[in-house]
Short mmCIF file of C-alpha atoms (C1' of nucleotides) in Angstrom, two decimals:
data_model
loop_
_atom_site.label_atom_id
_atom_site.label_comp_id
_atom_site.label_asym_id
_atom_site.label_seq_id
_atom_site.Cartn_x
_atom_site.Cartn_y
_atom_site.Cartn_z
CA MET G 1 -20.21 -7.97 41.59
CA ALA G 2 -19.26 -9.25 38.19
CA LYS G 3 -20.38 -5.92 36.89
CA SER G 4 -18.23 -3.69 39.01
CA ALA G 5 -15.47 -6.22 39.20
CA ARG G 6 -14.69 -5.49 35.56
CA ARG G 7 -15.30 -1.84 35.14
CA GLN G 8 -11.65 -1.38 34.33
CA GLN G 9 -11.64 -4.12 31.78
CA ILE G 10 -14.58 -2.56 30.01
CA ARG G 11 -12.80 0.72 29.89
CA SER G 12 -9.74 -0.98 28.48
CA VAL G 13 -11.72 -2.66 25.75
CA GLU G 14 -13.32 0.62 24.79
CA THR G 15 -9.96 2.29 24.47
CA ARG G 16 -8.59 -0.49 22.32
CA GLU G 17 -11.68 -0.25 20.19
CA ARG G 18 -11.24 3.44 19.61
CA LEU G 19 -7.59 2.93 18.76
CA ILE G 20 -8.37 0.25 16.21
CA LEU G 21 -11.05 2.31 14.53
CA ALA G 22 -8.80 5.36 14.49
CA THR G 23 -6.03 3.30 12.94
CA LEU G 24 -8.26 2.18 10.09
CA ASP G 25 -9.47 5.71 9.53
CA GLU G 26 -5.96 7.12 9.46
CA ILE G 27 -4.62 4.47 7.11
CA HIS G 28 -7.59 4.95 4.85
CA GLU G 29 -7.31 8.71 4.71
CA ARG G 30 -3.55 9.21 4.81
CA GLY G 31 -2.03 5.88 3.88
CA TYR G 32 -0.13 3.16 5.65
CA HIS G 33 3.03 5.10 6.35
CA ALA G 34 1.53 8.49 6.99
CA ALA G 35 -0.59 6.99 9.75
CA THR G 36 1.72 7.72 12.67
CA THR G 37 1.07 6.60 16.21
CA GLN G 38 0.71 10.25 17.15
CA ASP G 39 -2.06 10.90 14.66
CA ILE G 40 -3.82 7.70 15.58
CA ALA G 41 -3.71 8.48 19.29
CA ALA G 42 -4.97 12.00 18.69
CA ARG G 43 -7.81 10.77 16.54
CA ALA G 44 -8.80 8.21 19.15
CA LEU G 45 -8.67 10.87 21.85
CA VAL G 46 -6.12 8.81 23.70
CA SER G 47 -2.63 9.72 24.81
CA ARG G 48 0.22 8.22 22.91
CA GLY G 49 1.35 6.63 26.14
CA ALA G 50 -1.98 4.84 26.39
CA LEU G 51 -1.67 3.68 22.82
CA LEU G 52 1.71 2.16 23.53
CA HIS G 53 0.29 0.59 26.65
CA HIS G 54 -2.30 -1.34 24.68
CA PHE G 55 -0.18 -1.97 21.60
CA PRO G 56 3.51 -2.04 22.52
CA THR G 57 4.49 -1.70 18.90
CA ARG G 58 2.98 -0.05 15.89
CA ALA G 59 2.99 -3.32 13.98
CA GLU G 60 0.76 -4.96 16.57
CA LEU G 61 -1.73 -2.15 16.35
CA VAL G 62 -1.86 -2.26 12.58
CA LEU G 63 -2.29 -6.01 12.53
CA ALA G 64 -5.11 -5.84 15.05
CA ALA G 65 -6.77 -3.18 12.93
CA MET G 66 -6.46 -5.33 9.86
CA GLU G 67 -7.96 -8.37 11.51
CA ARG G 68 -10.79 -6.18 12.58
CA LEU G 69 -11.33 -4.92 9.06
CA LEU G 70 -11.53 -8.40 7.59
CA ASP G 71 -13.76 -9.63 10.39
CA ASP G 72 -16.17 -6.83 9.64
CA GLY G 73 -15.95 -7.74 5.99
CA ILE G 74 -16.76 -11.34 6.79
CA ALA G 75 -19.75 -10.27 8.83
CA GLU G 76 -21.00 -8.27 5.87
CA ILE G 77 -20.54 -11.21 3.56
CA ARG G 78 -22.45 -13.45 5.95
CA THR G 79 -25.35 -11.04 5.79
CA VAL G 80 -25.26 -11.20 2.02
CA ALA G 81 -25.05 -14.99 2.12
CA GLY G 82 -28.17 -14.97 4.25
CA ARG G 83 -30.05 -12.83 1.80
CA VAL G 84 -28.97 -15.11 -0.98
CA ALA G 85 -30.26 -18.14 0.91
CA ASN G 86 -33.53 -16.24 1.33
CA GLU G 87 -33.54 -15.89 -2.42
CA SER G 88 -33.91 -12.20 -1.80
CA MET G 89 -30.76 -11.46 -3.79
CA THR G 90 -30.06 -12.09 -7.45
CA ILE G 91 -26.79 -12.59 -9.25
CA GLU G 92 -26.98 -9.07 -10.57
CA GLU G 93 -27.33 -7.77 -7.05
CA PHE G 94 -24.42 -9.89 -5.95
CA VAL G 95 -22.27 -8.29 -8.62
CA GLU G 96 -23.34 -4.88 -7.41
CA PHE G 97 -22.45 -5.88 -3.89
CA ALA G 98 -19.01 -7.03 -5.00
CA TRP G 99 -18.38 -3.82 -6.88
CA ARG G 100 -19.38 -1.73 -3.88
CA MET G 101 -16.99 -3.78 -1.81
CA PHE G 102 -14.12 -3.31 -4.24
CA SER G 103 -14.61 0.38 -4.80
CA GLY G 104 -14.93 1.56 -1.24
CA ARG G 105 -13.13 1.89 2.01
CA PHE G 106 -12.82 -1.81 2.63
CA PHE G 107 -10.92 -2.45 -0.54
CA TYR G 108 -8.60 0.53 -0.38
CA LEU G 109 -7.69 -0.37 3.14
CA SER G 110 -6.92 -3.88 1.94
CA LEU G 111 -4.88 -2.45 -0.87
CA GLU G 112 -2.72 -0.49 1.56
CA MET G 113 -2.04 -3.68 3.44
CA ILE G 114 -1.43 -5.78 0.35
CA THR G 115 1.07 -3.32 -1.02
CA GLU G 116 2.80 -3.23 2.32
CA ALA G 117 2.71 -7.00 2.67
CA ARG G 118 4.53 -7.39 -0.60
CA ASN G 119 7.55 -5.76 1.02
CA ASP G 120 7.22 -7.18 4.51
CA ALA G 121 7.53 -10.94 4.77
CA SER G 122 6.41 -10.98 8.38
CA LEU G 123 3.24 -9.02 7.73
CA ARG G 124 2.54 -11.12 4.68
CA ALA G 125 2.83 -14.35 6.63
CA GLN G 126 0.41 -13.05 9.23
CA MET G 127 -2.11 -11.89 6.68
CA ILE G 128 -2.32 -14.93 4.44
CA PRO G 129 -4.40 -17.01 6.87
CA VAL G 130 -6.77 -14.12 7.52
CA VAL G 131 -7.26 -13.66 3.80
CA LYS G 132 -7.92 -17.39 3.44
CA ARG G 133 -10.76 -17.17 5.93
CA PHE G 134 -12.14 -14.23 4.04
CA HIS G 135 -12.26 -16.11 0.76
CA ALA G 136 -13.77 -19.13 2.40
CA GLU G 137 -16.68 -16.94 3.49
CA LEU G 138 -17.03 -15.60 0.00
CA ASP G 139 -17.21 -19.14 -1.32
CA ILE G 140 -20.08 -19.86 1.02
CA ALA G 141 -22.00 -16.82 -0.10
CA TRP G 142 -21.38 -17.71 -3.70
CA ALA G 143 -22.44 -21.32 -3.30
CA GLY G 144 -25.87 -19.98 -2.41
CA VAL G 145 -25.93 -17.75 -5.46
CA CYS G 146 -25.04 -20.63 -7.74
CA ALA G 147 -27.15 -23.31 -6.13
CA SER G 148 -29.61 -23.22 -8.99
CA SER G 149 -27.13 -23.03 -11.84
CA ALA G 150 -25.94 -25.81 -14.05
CA ARG G 151 -22.32 -25.52 -12.94
CA ASP G 152 -20.72 -27.75 -10.37
CA SER G 153 -19.06 -26.12 -7.41
CA GLN G 154 -15.57 -26.10 -8.88
CA GLU G 155 -16.72 -24.39 -12.04
CA ALA G 156 -18.78 -21.98 -10.04
CA GLY G 157 -15.69 -21.20 -7.98
CA ILE G 158 -13.80 -20.22 -11.09
CA ILE G 159 -16.59 -17.93 -12.15
CA LEU G 160 -16.67 -16.33 -8.72
CA ASN G 161 -12.96 -15.64 -8.79
CA LEU G 162 -13.15 -14.29 -12.30
CA THR G 163 -15.76 -11.87 -11.04
CA LEU G 164 -13.80 -10.85 -7.97
CA CYS G 165 -10.54 -10.35 -9.84
CA LEU G 166 -12.38 -8.20 -12.33
CA MET G 167 -13.82 -6.00 -9.60
CA ARG G 168 -10.49 -5.84 -7.81
CA GLY G 169 -8.74 -4.72 -10.95
CA MET G 170 -11.41 -2.10 -11.52
CA GLY G 171 -10.94 -0.83 -7.98
CA VAL G 172 -7.22 -0.41 -8.54
CA GLN G 173 -7.70 1.35 -11.83
CA ALA G 174 -10.21 3.73 -10.31
CA VAL G 175 -7.42 5.45 -8.39
CA LEU G 176 -5.84 6.95 -11.50
CA ARG G 177 -8.88 6.82 -13.74
CA PRO G 178 -11.79 8.39 -11.91
CA GLU G 179 -14.58 7.82 -14.41
CA PRO G 180 -17.64 6.32 -12.74
CA ALA G 181 -19.45 5.84 -16.03
CA TYR G 182 -16.65 3.68 -17.33
CA TYR G 183 -16.88 1.29 -14.38
CA ARG G 184 -20.64 1.31 -14.53
CA GLN G 185 -20.44 0.07 -18.07
CA LEU G 186 -18.06 -2.74 -17.20
CA VAL G 187 -20.27 -3.82 -14.32
CA GLU G 188 -23.34 -3.89 -16.52
CA VAL G 189 -21.62 -5.91 -19.21
CA TRP G 190 -20.37 -8.35 -16.65
CA LYS G 191 -23.82 -8.73 -15.15
CA ARG G 192 -24.95 -9.87 -18.56
CA THR G 193 -21.97 -12.12 -19.13
CA LEU G 194 -22.24 -13.96 -15.84
CA PRO G 195 -25.55 -15.77 -16.45
CA LEU G 196 -24.06 -16.92 -19.73
CA LEU G 197 -21.13 -18.52 -17.99
CA LEU G 198 -23.32 -19.99 -15.29
CA ALA G 199 -26.00 -21.26 -17.63
CA GLY G 200 -23.88 -24.10 -18.85
CA ARG G 201 -24.61 -23.35 -22.46
CA LEU G 202 -20.90 -23.55 -23.05
CA ASP G 203 -18.91 -26.66 -23.69
CA LYS G 204 -18.12 -28.83 -20.77
CA SER G 205 -14.51 -28.57 -21.84
CA PHE G 206 -14.70 -24.84 -21.29
CA PHE G 207 -13.53 -25.15 -17.73
CA ALA G 208 -11.33 -28.17 -18.21
CA MET L 1 34.28 18.62 -31.39
CA ALA L 2 30.73 17.72 -30.63
CA LYS L 3 32.16 14.61 -29.09
CA SER L 4 34.54 16.20 -26.65
CA ALA L 5 32.48 19.33 -26.26
CA ARG L 6 29.85 17.28 -24.45
CA ARG L 7 31.80 14.68 -22.62
CA GLN L 8 30.55 16.16 -19.41
CA GLN L 9 26.98 16.15 -20.56
CA ILE L 10 27.25 12.50 -21.49
CA ARG L 11 28.56 11.75 -18.07
CA SER L 12 25.65 13.59 -16.55
CA VAL L 13 23.10 11.68 -18.58
CA GLU L 14 24.69 8.39 -17.64
CA THR L 15 24.52 9.25 -13.98
CA ARG L 16 20.87 10.20 -14.22
CA GLU L 17 20.20 6.98 -16.05
CA ARG L 18 21.79 4.89 -13.35
CA LEU L 19 19.88 6.78 -10.68
CA ILE L 20 16.56 6.19 -12.39
CA LEU L 21 17.19 2.50 -12.87
CA ALA L 22 18.36 2.14 -9.29
CA THR L 23 15.24 3.93 -8.09
CA LEU L 24 12.99 1.49 -9.90
CA ASP L 25 14.93 -1.46 -8.57
CA GLU L 26 14.80 -0.19 -5.01
CA ILE L 27 11.10 0.57 -5.09
CA HIS L 28 10.41 -2.79 -6.63
CA GLU L 29 12.44 -4.74 -4.09
CA ARG L 30 11.85 -2.75 -0.93
CA GLY L 31 8.76 -0.65 -1.58
CA TYR L 32 8.06 3.01 -2.16
CA HIS L 33 8.91 4.26 1.29
CA ALA L 34 11.78 1.95 2.07
CA ALA L 35 13.55 3.17 -1.04
CA THR L 36 15.61 5.92 0.57
CA THR L 37 17.85 8.29 -1.31
CA GLN L 38 20.80 6.72 0.44
CA ASP L 39 19.99 3.22 -0.78
CA ILE L 40 19.29 4.46 -4.27
CA ALA L 41 22.55 6.37 -4.46
CA ALA L 42 24.47 3.39 -3.16
CA ARG L 43 22.84 1.07 -5.67
CA ALA L 44 23.59 3.46 -8.51
CA LEU L 45 27.21 3.74 -7.31
CA VAL L 46 26.76 7.45 -6.99
CA SER L 47 27.21 9.67 -3.97
CA ARG L 48 24.10 10.97 -2.33
CA GLY L 49 25.38 14.44 -3.04
CA ALA L 50 25.40 13.67 -6.75
CA LEU L 51 21.91 12.27 -6.53
CA LEU L 52 20.64 15.48 -5.00
CA HIS L 53 22.54 17.42 -7.61
CA HIS L 54 20.57 15.79 -10.41
CA PHE L 55 17.27 15.46 -8.57
CA PRO L 56 16.96 18.21 -5.93
CA THR L 57 14.12 16.41 -4.27
CA ARG L 58 13.18 12.80 -3.82
CA ALA L 59 9.80 13.38 -5.41
CA GLU L 60 11.39 14.54 -8.65
CA LEU L 61 13.53 11.45 -8.81
CA VAL L 62 10.63 9.13 -8.19
CA LEU L 63 8.49 10.85 -10.79
CA ALA L 64 11.25 10.65 -13.37
CA ALA L 65 11.62 6.97 -12.60
CA MET L 66 7.93 6.43 -13.02
CA GLU L 67 7.78 8.17 -16.36
CA ARG L 68 10.64 6.00 -17.43
CA LEU L 69 8.82 2.87 -16.33
CA LEU L 70 5.69 3.71 -18.29
CA ASP L 71 7.69 4.75 -21.34
CA ASP L 72 9.40 1.38 -21.32
CA GLY L 73 6.00 -0.23 -20.94
CA ILE L 74 4.69 1.70 -23.91
CA ALA L 75 7.68 0.62 -25.95
CA GLU L 76 6.92 -2.98 -25.11
CA ILE L 77 3.29 -2.56 -26.06
CA ARG L 78 4.30 -1.04 -29.38
CA THR L 79 6.34 -4.11 -30.11
CA VAL L 80 3.34 -6.27 -29.35
CA ALA L 81 1.14 -4.09 -31.50
CA GLY L 82 3.58 -4.62 -34.33
CA ARG L 83 3.46 -8.38 -33.96
CA VAL L 84 -0.31 -8.20 -33.94
CA ALA L 85 -0.29 -6.19 -37.16
CA ASN L 86 1.99 -8.88 -38.58
CA GLU L 87 -0.68 -11.34 -37.61
CA SER L 88 2.06 -13.16 -35.80
CA MET L 89 0.18 -12.92 -32.51
CA THR L 90 -3.17 -14.43 -31.61
CA ILE L 91 -5.71 -13.34 -29.04
CA GLU L 92 -4.59 -16.13 -26.77
CA GLU L 93 -1.06 -14.86 -26.98
CA PHE L 94 -2.22 -11.36 -26.26
CA VAL L 95 -3.88 -12.57 -23.09
CA GLU L 96 -0.67 -14.28 -22.08
CA PHE L 97 1.20 -11.09 -22.74
CA ALA L 98 -1.21 -9.13 -20.58
CA TRP L 99 -0.91 -11.60 -17.75
CA ARG L 100 2.86 -11.48 -17.87
CA MET L 101 2.61 -7.73 -17.73
CA PHE L 102 0.28 -7.76 -14.72
CA SER L 103 2.16 -10.35 -12.74
CA GLY L 104 5.65 -8.99 -13.03
CA ARG L 105 7.88 -6.13 -12.12
CA PHE L 106 6.09 -3.59 -14.27
CA PHE L 107 2.79 -4.07 -12.54
CA TYR L 108 4.07 -4.21 -8.98
CA LEU L 109 6.01 -1.05 -9.57
CA SER L 110 2.82 0.54 -10.86
CA LEU L 111 0.98 -0.74 -7.84
CA GLU L 112 3.42 0.97 -5.51
CA MET L 113 2.80 4.21 -7.31
CA ILE L 114 -0.95 3.79 -7.48
CA THR L 115 -1.21 3.13 -3.79
CA GLU L 116 0.97 6.12 -3.09
CA ALA L 117 -0.95 8.30 -5.53
CA ARG L 118 -4.16 7.58 -3.69
CA ASN L 119 -2.75 9.49 -0.73
CA ASP L 120 -0.83 12.18 -2.57
CA ALA L 121 -2.92 14.52 -4.67
CA SER L 122 0.12 16.07 -6.29
CA LEU L 123 1.59 12.78 -7.39
CA ARG L 124 -1.81 11.63 -8.58
CA ALA L 125 -2.27 14.70 -10.73
CA GLN L 126 1.11 14.17 -12.33
CA MET L 127 0.50 10.52 -13.03
CA ILE L 128 -2.96 10.65 -14.57
CA PRO L 129 -1.78 12.00 -17.94
CA VAL L 130 1.04 9.47 -18.13
CA VAL L 131 -1.41 6.68 -17.44
CA LYS L 132 -3.71 8.04 -20.14
CA ARG L 133 -0.95 7.79 -22.69
CA PHE L 134 -0.30 4.27 -21.58
CA HIS L 135 -3.89 3.20 -22.12
CA ALA L 136 -4.02 4.91 -25.47
CA GLU L 137 -1.16 2.71 -26.58
CA LEU L 138 -2.93 -0.35 -25.32
CA ASP L 139 -5.97 0.62 -27.33
CA ILE L 140 -3.89 0.76 -30.46
CA ALA L 141 -2.45 -2.68 -29.85
CA TRP L 142 -5.90 -4.02 -29.17
CA ALA L 143 -7.42 -2.48 -32.25
CA GLY L 144 -5.06 -4.68 -34.24
CA VAL L 145 -6.08 -7.76 -32.31
CA CYS L 146 -9.75 -7.09 -32.91
CA ALA L 147 -9.54 -5.93 -36.49
CA SER L 148 -11.01 -9.18 -37.72
CA SER L 149 -13.74 -9.54 -35.12
CA ALA L 150 -17.38 -8.70 -35.44
CA ARG L 151 -17.31 -6.06 -32.73
CA ASP L 152 -17.08 -2.38 -33.40
CA SER L 153 -14.29 -0.45 -31.76
CA GLN L 154 -16.32 0.68 -28.77
CA GLU L 155 -17.43 -2.82 -27.94
CA ALA L 156 -13.93 -4.09 -28.48
CA GLY L 157 -12.71 -1.45 -26.06
CA ILE L 158 -15.00 -2.75 -23.37
CA ILE L 159 -13.74 -6.24 -23.89
CA LEU L 160 -10.16 -5.05 -23.69
CA ASN L 161 -10.75 -3.28 -20.42
CA LEU L 162 -12.60 -6.25 -19.01
CA THR L 163 -9.54 -8.30 -19.79
CA LEU L 164 -7.10 -5.82 -18.30
CA CYS L 165 -9.09 -5.33 -15.11
CA LEU L 166 -9.24 -9.06 -14.69
CA MET L 167 -5.48 -9.42 -15.03
CA ARG L 168 -4.88 -6.46 -12.76
CA GLY L 169 -7.08 -7.94 -10.09
CA MET L 170 -5.28 -11.24 -10.40
CA GLY L 171 -1.96 -9.50 -10.01
CA VAL L 172 -3.09 -7.88 -6.81
CA GLN L 173 -4.46 -11.09 -5.41
CA ALA L 174 -1.24 -12.91 -6.20
CA VAL L 175 0.51 -11.01 -3.41
CA LEU L 176 -1.39 -12.77 -0.66
CA ARG L 177 -2.42 -15.87 -2.59
CA PRO L 178 0.68 -17.27 -4.24
CA GLU L 179 -0.85 -20.15 -6.20
CA PRO L 180 0.35 -20.13 -9.81
CA ALA L 181 -1.99 -22.96 -10.81
CA TYR L 182 -4.98 -20.92 -9.71
CA TYR L 183 -4.06 -18.01 -11.95
CA ARG L 184 -3.17 -20.35 -14.80
CA GLN L 185 -6.68 -21.69 -14.64
CA LEU L 186 -8.28 -18.26 -14.72
CA VAL L 187 -6.14 -17.24 -17.67
CA GLU L 188 -7.07 -20.35 -19.60
CA VAL L 189 -10.76 -19.89 -18.95
CA TRP L 190 -10.54 -16.30 -20.01
CA LYS L 191 -8.72 -17.23 -23.20
CA ARG L 192 -11.72 -19.37 -24.04
CA THR L 193 -14.24 -16.74 -23.03
CA LEU L 194 -12.75 -13.92 -25.04
CA PRO L 195 -13.40 -15.28 -28.53
CA LEU L 196 -16.97 -15.80 -27.43
CA LEU L 197 -17.37 -12.16 -26.52
CA LEU L 198 -15.58 -11.02 -29.65
CA ALA L 199 -17.41 -13.36 -31.98
CA GLY L 200 -20.57 -11.35 -31.84
CA ARG L 201 -22.68 -14.37 -31.19
CA LEU L 202 -24.23 -12.45 -28.34
CA ASP L 203 -27.09 -10.03 -28.58
CA LYS L 204 -26.34 -6.61 -29.89
CA SER L 205 -27.94 -5.28 -26.76
CA PHE L 206 -25.29 -7.06 -24.76
CA PHE L 207 -23.06 -4.03 -24.79
CA ALA L 208 -25.74 -1.42 -24.83
"C1'" DT K 1 -15.78 -4.27 57.11
"C1'" DG K 2 -12.12 -1.32 55.86
"C1'" DA K 3 -7.64 -0.04 54.87
"C1'" DA K 4 -3.35 -1.07 52.66
"C1'" DA K 5 -1.13 -3.24 48.91
"C1'" DA K 6 -1.07 -4.58 44.23
"C1'" DA K 7 -2.25 -4.14 39.63
"C1'" DA K 8 -3.87 -1.96 35.63
"C1'" DG K 9 -4.86 2.03 32.75
"C1'" DC K 10 -2.96 6.24 31.48
"C1'" DA K 11 0.01 10.54 30.64
"C1'" DG K 12 4.03 12.76 29.19
"C1'" DG K 13 8.91 13.37 28.67
"C1'" DC K 14 13.18 11.54 26.58
"C1'" DA K 15 16.72 9.53 23.82
"C1'" DA K 16 18.08 7.08 19.65
"C1'" DG K 17 17.86 6.51 14.94
"C1'" DA K 18 16.74 7.68 10.39
"C1'" DT K 19 15.81 10.69 6.42
"C1'" DT K 20 15.65 14.70 3.87
"C1'" DG K 21 17.48 18.79 1.86
"C1'" DT K 22 21.07 22.62 2.37
"C1'" DT K 23 25.49 24.15 2.22
"C1'" DT K 24 30.27 23.89 1.57
"C1'" DT K 25 34.29 21.82 -0.94
"C1'" DT K 26 36.64 19.52 -4.44
"C1'" DA K 27 37.51 18.04 -9.10
"C1'" DT K 28 36.77 17.92 -13.91
"C1'" DT K 29 35.76 19.99 -18.14
"C1'" DG K 30 35.39 23.84 -21.48
"C1'" DC M 1 39.22 31.31 -15.40
"C1'" DA M 2 34.27 29.86 -15.44
"C1'" DA M 3 30.94 26.41 -15.10
"C1'" DT M 4 29.21 22.08 -14.22
"C1'" DA M 5 29.43 17.44 -11.95
"C1'" DA M 6 30.29 15.21 -7.79
"C1'" DA M 7 31.35 14.52 -2.86
"C1'" DA M 8 30.85 15.24 1.94
"C1'" DA M 9 29.60 17.35 6.12
"C1'" DC M 10 25.71 19.49 8.46
"C1'" DA M 11 21.33 20.93 10.36
"C1'" DA M 12 16.47 20.23 10.98
"C1'" DT M 13 12.59 17.12 11.42
"C1'" DC M 14 10.10 13.07 12.49
"C1'" DT M 15 8.96 8.85 14.48
"C1'" DT M 16 9.36 5.14 17.36
"C1'" DG M 17 9.82 2.79 21.65
"C1'" DC M 18 11.34 3.26 26.50
"C1'" DC M 19 10.98 4.86 31.05
"C1'" DT M 20 9.17 7.21 34.94
"C1'" DG M 21 5.43 8.61 37.48
"C1'" DC M 22 0.34 9.37 38.57
"C1'" DT M 23 -4.50 7.95 39.16
"C1'" DT M 24 -8.06 4.66 39.47
"C1'" DT M 25 -9.62 0.15 40.25
"C1'" DT M 26 -9.23 -4.35 42.32
"C1'" DT M 27 -7.64 -7.52 45.61
"C1'" DT M 28 -5.98 -8.98 49.96
"C1'" DC M 29 -5.80 -9.39 54.67
"C1'" DA M 30 -6.33 -7.91 59.38
#
DNA sequence: TGAAAAAAGCAGGCAAGATTGTTTTTATTG
DNA sequence: CAATAAAAACAATCTTGCCTGCTTTTTTCA
């Protein structure tokens, strides 16, 4: 009974799912503004009427898509955190993971939203809490990575954010400077710098 | 004669100038797409007809504005390079300069263009050379900063780009994480890290 | 149980608004 | 008088959100 009693609901969820995925794909491939409701509906194999039935306004659809993106990101980070707890991931590998994250679809989708959020106070307000959750998850993953280092958690946090900002900046630059070798080099250097910062060989006042 | 013979030309140049400045202002305040030709013309106190007379298409206007932005940026960097040559600027001050650059109007305008360029092959192709020039200028400024360090120019270049990517990433994050103290902290830590990297106390193989 | 009513998902047409670029006019300068 | 700058009206697209039906599923009630 419960099974057939909700056949329609299941169908509805599937449609929403396809719409959200199509939205992310469109924004990623064409950009925030070029992703029209028409294109999204077509890509999801759904009529535009159906799209507007599930998401009365474009903004609602985009926001739902964004929450989905970050949730997926969080899930990925949790996996990484697990592998770190297992001690099956090193700092070097964590850096590689971060760079993959900031040079792929996830990041460029974020970038579209960030750029848009800068000009849309409402969107920005809605995204800030979601971003907070995201960083909280990253902190957890990182805490595992640093568990054996000499740094306390606040210092380790600084080092994490240094790393992430570096990768983020590299991701942005990659748009107009497509030179994989260049980024490879920066990543490698950073992988060698990180242990130095974590080792605690530096003055205590370093992070004051 | 030359004066009156070109009164009209002067007028034309002034109009173009106002249009370009208005374009940058509009894109900065409202975003790339929200900056319509109407708004730009109104802001420049010029009729839309005149705007289209000088820049037949919106794309041409935006590109001209962008070239202007980067040229101004280059001019600013040259000034800094001069002060570095004078030895009237330290590494710490250079970092501060970079952070100002990546947390202000110049950077957010660039970000609008970068995001757009990711989805517009034509725009991207036109911007890459301009960006190259920009980085070349930065290299020159940096060469002055590093003249007295133990690093050779290639190593110094890596350190420069590490610094710039860091600042760039911070600038992006600042949109959805408006916490000045947080960025202050990262900047300070980096100011202390940089001399370490430049000092050459690290293995030669560090930058291999 | 079974049929009608209600609700939900879905499809497509439609109007309103906005934006761009063209074309036509006017004015100013040489 | 010719040419260039500037203004203004105009046409052509696009995109969004609304509204009206249609079909399928679910619920209700006799």
